[in-house]
Short mmCIF file of C-alpha atoms and ligand atoms in Angstrom, two decimals:
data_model
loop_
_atom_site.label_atom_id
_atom_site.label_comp_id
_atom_site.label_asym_id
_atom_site.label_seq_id
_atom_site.Cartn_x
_atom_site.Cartn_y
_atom_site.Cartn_z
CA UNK A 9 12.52 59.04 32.78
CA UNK A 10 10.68 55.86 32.50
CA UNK A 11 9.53 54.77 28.82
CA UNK A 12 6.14 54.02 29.28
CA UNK A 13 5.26 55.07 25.75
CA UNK A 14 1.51 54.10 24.57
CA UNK A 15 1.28 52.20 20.61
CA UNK A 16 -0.67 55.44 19.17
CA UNK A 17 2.00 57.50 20.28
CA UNK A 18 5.18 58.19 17.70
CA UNK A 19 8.88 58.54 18.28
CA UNK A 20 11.34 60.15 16.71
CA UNK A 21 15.09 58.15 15.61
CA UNK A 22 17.99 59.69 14.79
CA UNK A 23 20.87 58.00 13.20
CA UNK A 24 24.31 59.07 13.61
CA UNK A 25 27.02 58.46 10.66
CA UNK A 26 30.60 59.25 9.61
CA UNK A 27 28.63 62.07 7.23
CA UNK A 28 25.51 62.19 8.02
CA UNK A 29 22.67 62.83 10.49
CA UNK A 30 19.26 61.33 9.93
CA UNK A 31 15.80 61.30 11.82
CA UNK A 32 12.64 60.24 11.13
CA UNK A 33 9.28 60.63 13.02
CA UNK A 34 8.29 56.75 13.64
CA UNK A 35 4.75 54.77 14.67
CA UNK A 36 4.39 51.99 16.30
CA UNK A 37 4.66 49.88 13.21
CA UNK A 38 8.00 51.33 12.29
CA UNK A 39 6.39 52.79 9.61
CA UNK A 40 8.98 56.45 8.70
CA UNK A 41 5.98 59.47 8.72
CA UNK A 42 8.77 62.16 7.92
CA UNK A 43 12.27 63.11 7.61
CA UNK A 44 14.86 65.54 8.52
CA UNK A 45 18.79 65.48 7.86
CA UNK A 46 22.34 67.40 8.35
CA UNK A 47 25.81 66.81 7.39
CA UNK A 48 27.93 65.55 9.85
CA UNK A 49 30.13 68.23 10.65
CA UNK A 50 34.21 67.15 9.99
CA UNK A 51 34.82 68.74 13.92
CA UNK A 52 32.53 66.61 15.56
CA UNK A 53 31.60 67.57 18.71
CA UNK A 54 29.46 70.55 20.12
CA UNK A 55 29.36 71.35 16.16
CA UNK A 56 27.39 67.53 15.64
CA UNK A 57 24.97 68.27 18.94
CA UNK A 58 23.74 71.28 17.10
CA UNK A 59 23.08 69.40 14.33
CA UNK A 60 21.05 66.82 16.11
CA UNK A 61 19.37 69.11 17.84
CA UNK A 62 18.07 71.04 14.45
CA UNK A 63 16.76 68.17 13.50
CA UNK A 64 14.48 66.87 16.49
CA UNK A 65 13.75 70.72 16.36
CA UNK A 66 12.26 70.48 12.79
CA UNK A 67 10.74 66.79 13.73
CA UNK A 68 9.22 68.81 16.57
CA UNK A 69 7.67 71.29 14.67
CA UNK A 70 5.41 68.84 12.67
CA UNK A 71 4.49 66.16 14.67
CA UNK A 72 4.08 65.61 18.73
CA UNK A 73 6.50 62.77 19.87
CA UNK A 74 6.92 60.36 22.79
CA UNK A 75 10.53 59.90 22.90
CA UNK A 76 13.46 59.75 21.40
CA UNK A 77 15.98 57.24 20.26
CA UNK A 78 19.60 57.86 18.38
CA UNK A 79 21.59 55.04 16.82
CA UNK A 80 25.18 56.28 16.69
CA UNK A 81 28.42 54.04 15.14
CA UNK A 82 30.41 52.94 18.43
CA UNK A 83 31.02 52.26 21.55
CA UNK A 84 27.70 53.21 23.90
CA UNK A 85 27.56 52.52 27.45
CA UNK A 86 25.63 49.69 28.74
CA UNK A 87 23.24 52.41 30.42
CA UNK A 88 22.46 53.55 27.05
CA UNK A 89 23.32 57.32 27.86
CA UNK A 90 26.49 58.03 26.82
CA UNK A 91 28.72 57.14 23.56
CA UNK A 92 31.97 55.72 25.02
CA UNK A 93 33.80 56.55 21.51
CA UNK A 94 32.77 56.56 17.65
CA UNK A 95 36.17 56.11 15.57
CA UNK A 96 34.21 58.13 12.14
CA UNK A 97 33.67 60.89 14.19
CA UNK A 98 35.54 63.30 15.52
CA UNK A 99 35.33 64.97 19.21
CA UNK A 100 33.14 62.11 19.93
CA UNK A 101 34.28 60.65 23.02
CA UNK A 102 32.73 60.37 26.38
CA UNK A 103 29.66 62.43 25.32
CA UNK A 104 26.40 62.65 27.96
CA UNK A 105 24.31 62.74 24.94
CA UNK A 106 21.24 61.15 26.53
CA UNK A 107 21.36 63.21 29.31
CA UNK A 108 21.88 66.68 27.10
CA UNK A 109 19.09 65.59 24.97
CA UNK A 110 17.17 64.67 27.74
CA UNK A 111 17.70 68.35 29.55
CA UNK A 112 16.65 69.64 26.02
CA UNK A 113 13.65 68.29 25.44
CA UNK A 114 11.90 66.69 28.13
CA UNK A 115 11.80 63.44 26.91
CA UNK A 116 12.69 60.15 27.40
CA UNK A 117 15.76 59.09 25.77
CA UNK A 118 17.82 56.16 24.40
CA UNK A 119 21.00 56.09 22.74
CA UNK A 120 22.19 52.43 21.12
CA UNK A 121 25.14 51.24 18.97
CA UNK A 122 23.87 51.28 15.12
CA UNK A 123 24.41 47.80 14.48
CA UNK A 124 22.17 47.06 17.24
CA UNK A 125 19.39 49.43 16.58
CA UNK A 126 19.27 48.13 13.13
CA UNK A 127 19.13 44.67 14.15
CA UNK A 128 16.19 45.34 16.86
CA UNK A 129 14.29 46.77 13.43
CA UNK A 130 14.92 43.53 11.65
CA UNK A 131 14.00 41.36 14.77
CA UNK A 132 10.92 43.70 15.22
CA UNK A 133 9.59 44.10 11.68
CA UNK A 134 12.17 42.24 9.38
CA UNK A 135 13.74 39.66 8.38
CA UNK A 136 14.85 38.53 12.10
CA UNK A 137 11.61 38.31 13.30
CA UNK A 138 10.16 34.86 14.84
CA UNK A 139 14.11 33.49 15.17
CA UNK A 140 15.62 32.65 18.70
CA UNK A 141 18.28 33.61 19.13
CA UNK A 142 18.85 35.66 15.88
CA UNK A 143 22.51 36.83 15.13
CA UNK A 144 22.75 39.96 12.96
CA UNK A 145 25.69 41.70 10.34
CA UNK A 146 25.77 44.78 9.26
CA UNK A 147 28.58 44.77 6.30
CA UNK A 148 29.05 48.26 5.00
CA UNK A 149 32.83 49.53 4.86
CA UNK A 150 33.27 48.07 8.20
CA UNK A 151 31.22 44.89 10.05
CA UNK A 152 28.85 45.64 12.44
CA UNK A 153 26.83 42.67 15.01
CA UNK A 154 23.84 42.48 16.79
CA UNK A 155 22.63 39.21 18.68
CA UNK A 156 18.86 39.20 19.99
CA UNK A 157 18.22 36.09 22.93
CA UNK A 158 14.49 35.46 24.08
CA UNK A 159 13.45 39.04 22.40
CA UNK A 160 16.39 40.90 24.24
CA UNK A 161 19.36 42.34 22.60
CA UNK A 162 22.56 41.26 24.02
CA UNK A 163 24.89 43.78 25.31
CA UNK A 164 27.30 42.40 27.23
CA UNK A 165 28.65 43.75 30.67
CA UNK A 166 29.93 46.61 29.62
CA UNK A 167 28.21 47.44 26.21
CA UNK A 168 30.62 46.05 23.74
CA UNK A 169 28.74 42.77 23.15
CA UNK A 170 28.32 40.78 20.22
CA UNK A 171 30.72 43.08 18.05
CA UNK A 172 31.58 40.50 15.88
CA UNK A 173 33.39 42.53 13.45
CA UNK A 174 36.21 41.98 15.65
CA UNK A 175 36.60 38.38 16.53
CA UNK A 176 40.33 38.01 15.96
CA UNK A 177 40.67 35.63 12.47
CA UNK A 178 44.28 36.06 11.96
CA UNK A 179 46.92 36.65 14.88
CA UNK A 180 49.04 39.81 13.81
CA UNK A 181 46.89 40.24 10.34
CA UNK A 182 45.50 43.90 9.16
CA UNK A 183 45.66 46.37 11.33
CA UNK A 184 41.88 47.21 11.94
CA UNK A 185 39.96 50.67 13.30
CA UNK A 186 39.53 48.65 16.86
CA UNK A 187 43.18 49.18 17.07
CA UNK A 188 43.71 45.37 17.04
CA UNK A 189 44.59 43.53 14.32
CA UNK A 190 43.29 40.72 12.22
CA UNK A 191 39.90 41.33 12.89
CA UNK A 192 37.45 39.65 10.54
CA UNK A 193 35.89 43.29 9.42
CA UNK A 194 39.50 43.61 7.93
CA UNK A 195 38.91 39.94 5.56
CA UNK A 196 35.00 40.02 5.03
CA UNK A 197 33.41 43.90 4.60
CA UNK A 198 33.06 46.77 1.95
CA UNK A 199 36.75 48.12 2.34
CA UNK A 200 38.04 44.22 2.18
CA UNK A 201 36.02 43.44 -1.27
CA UNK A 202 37.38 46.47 -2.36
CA UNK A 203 41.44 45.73 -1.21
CA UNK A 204 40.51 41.81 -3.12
CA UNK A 205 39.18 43.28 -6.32
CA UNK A 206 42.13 45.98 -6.45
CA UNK A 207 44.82 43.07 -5.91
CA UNK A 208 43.01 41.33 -9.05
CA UNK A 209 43.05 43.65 -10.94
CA UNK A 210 47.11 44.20 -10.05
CA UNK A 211 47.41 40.42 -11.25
CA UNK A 212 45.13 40.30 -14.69
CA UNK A 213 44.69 43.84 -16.15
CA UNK A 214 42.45 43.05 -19.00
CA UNK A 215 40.10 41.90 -16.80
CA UNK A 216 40.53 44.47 -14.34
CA UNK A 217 39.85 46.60 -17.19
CA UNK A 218 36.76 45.23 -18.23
CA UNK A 219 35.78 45.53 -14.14
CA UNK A 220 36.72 48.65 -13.70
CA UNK A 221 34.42 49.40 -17.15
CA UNK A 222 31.27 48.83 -14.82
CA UNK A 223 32.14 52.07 -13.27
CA UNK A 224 34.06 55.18 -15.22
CA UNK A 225 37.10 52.99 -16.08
CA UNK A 226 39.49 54.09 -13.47
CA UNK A 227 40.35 53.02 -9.97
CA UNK A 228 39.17 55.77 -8.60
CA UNK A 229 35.52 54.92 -9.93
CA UNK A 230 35.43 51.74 -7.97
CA UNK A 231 32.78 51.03 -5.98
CA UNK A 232 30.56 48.18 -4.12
CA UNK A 233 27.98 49.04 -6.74
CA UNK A 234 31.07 48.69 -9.74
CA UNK A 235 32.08 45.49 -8.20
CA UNK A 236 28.48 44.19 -7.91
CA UNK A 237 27.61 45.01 -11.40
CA UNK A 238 30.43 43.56 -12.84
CA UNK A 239 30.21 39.98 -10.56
CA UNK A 240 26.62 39.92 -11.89
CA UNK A 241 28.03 39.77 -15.50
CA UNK A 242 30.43 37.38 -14.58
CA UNK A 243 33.67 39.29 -13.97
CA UNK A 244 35.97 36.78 -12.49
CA UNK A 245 37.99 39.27 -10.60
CA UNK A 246 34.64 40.59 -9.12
CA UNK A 247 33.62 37.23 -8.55
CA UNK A 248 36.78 35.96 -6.97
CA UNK A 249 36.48 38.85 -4.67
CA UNK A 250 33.01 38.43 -3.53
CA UNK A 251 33.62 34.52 -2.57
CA UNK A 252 37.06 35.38 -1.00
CA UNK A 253 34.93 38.01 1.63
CA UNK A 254 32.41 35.10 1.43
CA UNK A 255 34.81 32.52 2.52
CA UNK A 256 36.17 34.40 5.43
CA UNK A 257 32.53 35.30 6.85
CA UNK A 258 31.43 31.56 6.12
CA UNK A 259 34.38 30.05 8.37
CA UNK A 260 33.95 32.69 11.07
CA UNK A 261 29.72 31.95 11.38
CA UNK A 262 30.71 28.56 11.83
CA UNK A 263 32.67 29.34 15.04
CA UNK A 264 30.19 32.11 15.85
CA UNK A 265 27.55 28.97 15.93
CA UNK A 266 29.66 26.89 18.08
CA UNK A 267 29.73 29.88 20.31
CA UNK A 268 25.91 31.03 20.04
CA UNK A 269 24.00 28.30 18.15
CA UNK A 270 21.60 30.86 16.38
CA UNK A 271 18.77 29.48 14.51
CA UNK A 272 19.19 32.18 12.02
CA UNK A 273 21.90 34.96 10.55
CA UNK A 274 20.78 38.00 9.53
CA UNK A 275 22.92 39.87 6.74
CA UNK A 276 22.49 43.46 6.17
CA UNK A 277 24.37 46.26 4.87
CA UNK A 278 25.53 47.33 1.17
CA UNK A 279 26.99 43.52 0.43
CA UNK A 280 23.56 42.29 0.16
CA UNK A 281 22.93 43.84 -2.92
CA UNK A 282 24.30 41.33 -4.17
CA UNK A 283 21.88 38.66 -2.87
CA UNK A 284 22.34 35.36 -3.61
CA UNK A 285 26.14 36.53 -5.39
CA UNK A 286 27.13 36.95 -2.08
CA UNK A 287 24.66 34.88 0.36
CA UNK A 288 24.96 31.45 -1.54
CA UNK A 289 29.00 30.97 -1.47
CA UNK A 290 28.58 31.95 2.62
CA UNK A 291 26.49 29.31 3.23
CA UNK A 292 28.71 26.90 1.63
CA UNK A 293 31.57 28.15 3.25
CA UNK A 294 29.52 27.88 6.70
CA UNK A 295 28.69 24.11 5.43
CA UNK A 296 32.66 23.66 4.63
CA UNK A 297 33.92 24.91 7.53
CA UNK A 298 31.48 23.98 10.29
CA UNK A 299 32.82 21.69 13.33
CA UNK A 300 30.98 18.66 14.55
CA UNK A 301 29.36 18.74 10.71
CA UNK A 302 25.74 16.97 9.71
CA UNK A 303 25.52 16.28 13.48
CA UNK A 304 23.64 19.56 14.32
CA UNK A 305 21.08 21.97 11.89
CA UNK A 306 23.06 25.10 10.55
CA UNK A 307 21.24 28.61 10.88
CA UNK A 308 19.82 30.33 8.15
CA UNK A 309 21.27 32.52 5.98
CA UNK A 310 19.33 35.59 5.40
CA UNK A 311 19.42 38.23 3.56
CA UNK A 312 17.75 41.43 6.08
CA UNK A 313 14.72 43.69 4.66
CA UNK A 314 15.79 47.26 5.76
CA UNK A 315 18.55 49.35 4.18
CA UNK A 316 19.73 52.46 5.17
CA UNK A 317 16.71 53.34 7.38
CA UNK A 318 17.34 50.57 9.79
CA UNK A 319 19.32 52.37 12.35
CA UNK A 320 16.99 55.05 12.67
CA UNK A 321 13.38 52.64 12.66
CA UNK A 322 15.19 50.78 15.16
CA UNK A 323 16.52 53.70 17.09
CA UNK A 324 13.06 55.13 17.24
CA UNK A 325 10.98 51.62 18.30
CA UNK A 326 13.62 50.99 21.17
CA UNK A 327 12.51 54.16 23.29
CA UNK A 328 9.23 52.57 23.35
CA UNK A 329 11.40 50.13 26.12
ZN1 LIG B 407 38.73 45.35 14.93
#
């Protein structure tokens, strides 16, 4: 079906995870009118269609809609139809999700990779917007990319474009979800902070102590909220772990520049709570690290505007085509 979808019209988005499923009825403006959400069931599969499906059903039931769109963690085929394979879930490979969801409910639908439906929300309504070309990174547990040229986003020949989580940093490093290893999601992301704050904490246990106070004074209570608390009072094993991530993402955006030359960088995901903690010791790594130095302008280094939402506003506004 063609997406010829008018501005007054809405759309609904529907984001994918590792444990959940959420949509959202969407105008034009990106502006979330109402919600719906499942768990993500552990066996995947026909199991996680029905669980989509309930909730465009219960979208349905409240508003009229143009079209959908559905972020989903993974691999998606360049057509946009069909997720190729999604690691976090199970019995998710080589699904025809577009067209079952298409045969359901008569509408016109898109299916996109979740770092790039939240980066088309920050190039449409965020902090990407007015930047050519824009690179995007989605740091959660894992590192997600998006790259937007002349208000497009990049896919690549066969869908796997600008997944820069996995630019190899370190030949034979950490073994990553990919399947290769030494990928950069492995040195600068959630579960890396994490692995850098746990080795500190191995080396200097008062400290780690007085870290691991932030939470409920165990290892098992640490968390990216723990570890953000505790660099904002000055923790040095917090610290220390948020510029080692910061180190590693700084040197690899100053190759990804070589490669792209973005005028800006777009960072998203739950390491941004940090702000300036986190941002400020990338962009001097960038600065440190950056070949053919002070003979070019560096891109910005952004913090992006929507949280968890962004995969499903973004989801929802790319139907529109
Ligand atoms: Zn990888």
């Amino acid at each position: 079906m063609s997406n010829q979808i008018p501005n007054s019209a809405l759309t609904i988005g529907i984001d994918i995870g590792g444990t959940k499923v959420l949509g959202g009825v969407v105008d034009s403006l990106g502006q979330i009118l109402s919600t719906a959400r499942r768990d993500t069931p552990k066996s995947g599969g026909d199991e996680l269609y029905l669980q989509i499906s309930e909730v465009i059903s219960e979208l349905l039931n409240n508003h009229k809609v143009a079209g959908i769109g559905v972020s989903c963690a993974g691999i998606i085929s360049s057509d946009r139809r069909t997720v190729i394979s999604a690691p976090n879930i199970s019995n998710w490979k080589a699904v025809s999700l577009g067209d079952r969801l298409e045969k359901e409910f008569s509408l016109p639908i898109v299916i996109e990779n979740d770092a790039n439906a939240a980066m088309w929300a920050e190039y449409k309504f965020g902090a990407a917007k007015d930047f050519n070309p824009v690179m995007f990174f989605i740091i959660g547990t894992g590192m997600g990319g998006g790259f937007v040229v002349d208000g497009k986003l990049y896919r690549g020949a066969f869908g796997i474009g600008a997944e820069f989580g996995h630019m190899k940093i370190q030949s034979g490093g950490i073994l990553c979800g990919c399947g290769a290893k030494g990928c950069i999601e492995q040195y600068a992301s959630g579960s890396a902070l994490m692995r850098y704050a746990k080795e500190g904490i191995a080396v200097d246990a008062n400290t780690g102590q007085d870290l691991l106070n932030f939470g409920d004074g165990t290892l098992n209570g640490l968390t990216g909220t723990v570890l953000t608390k505790a660099a904002q009072a000055n923790n040095k094993i917090a610290i220390s772990a948020f510029n080692t991530c910061a180190d590693w993402l700084g040197s690899a955006i100053a190759s990804y520049t070589l490669l792209l030359d973005p005028e800006a960088i777009i960072i998203g995901g739950g390491v941004v709570d940090a702000g300036e903690l986190f941002l400020r010791p990338v962009r001097e790594a960038m600065a440190k690290y950056m070949p053919f130095a002070d003979t070019h302008p560096s891109p910005k280094i952004i913090a992006a505007k929507f949280g968890n939402n962004a995969g499903l506003v973004g989801a929802a506004v790319l139907v529109r085509g």
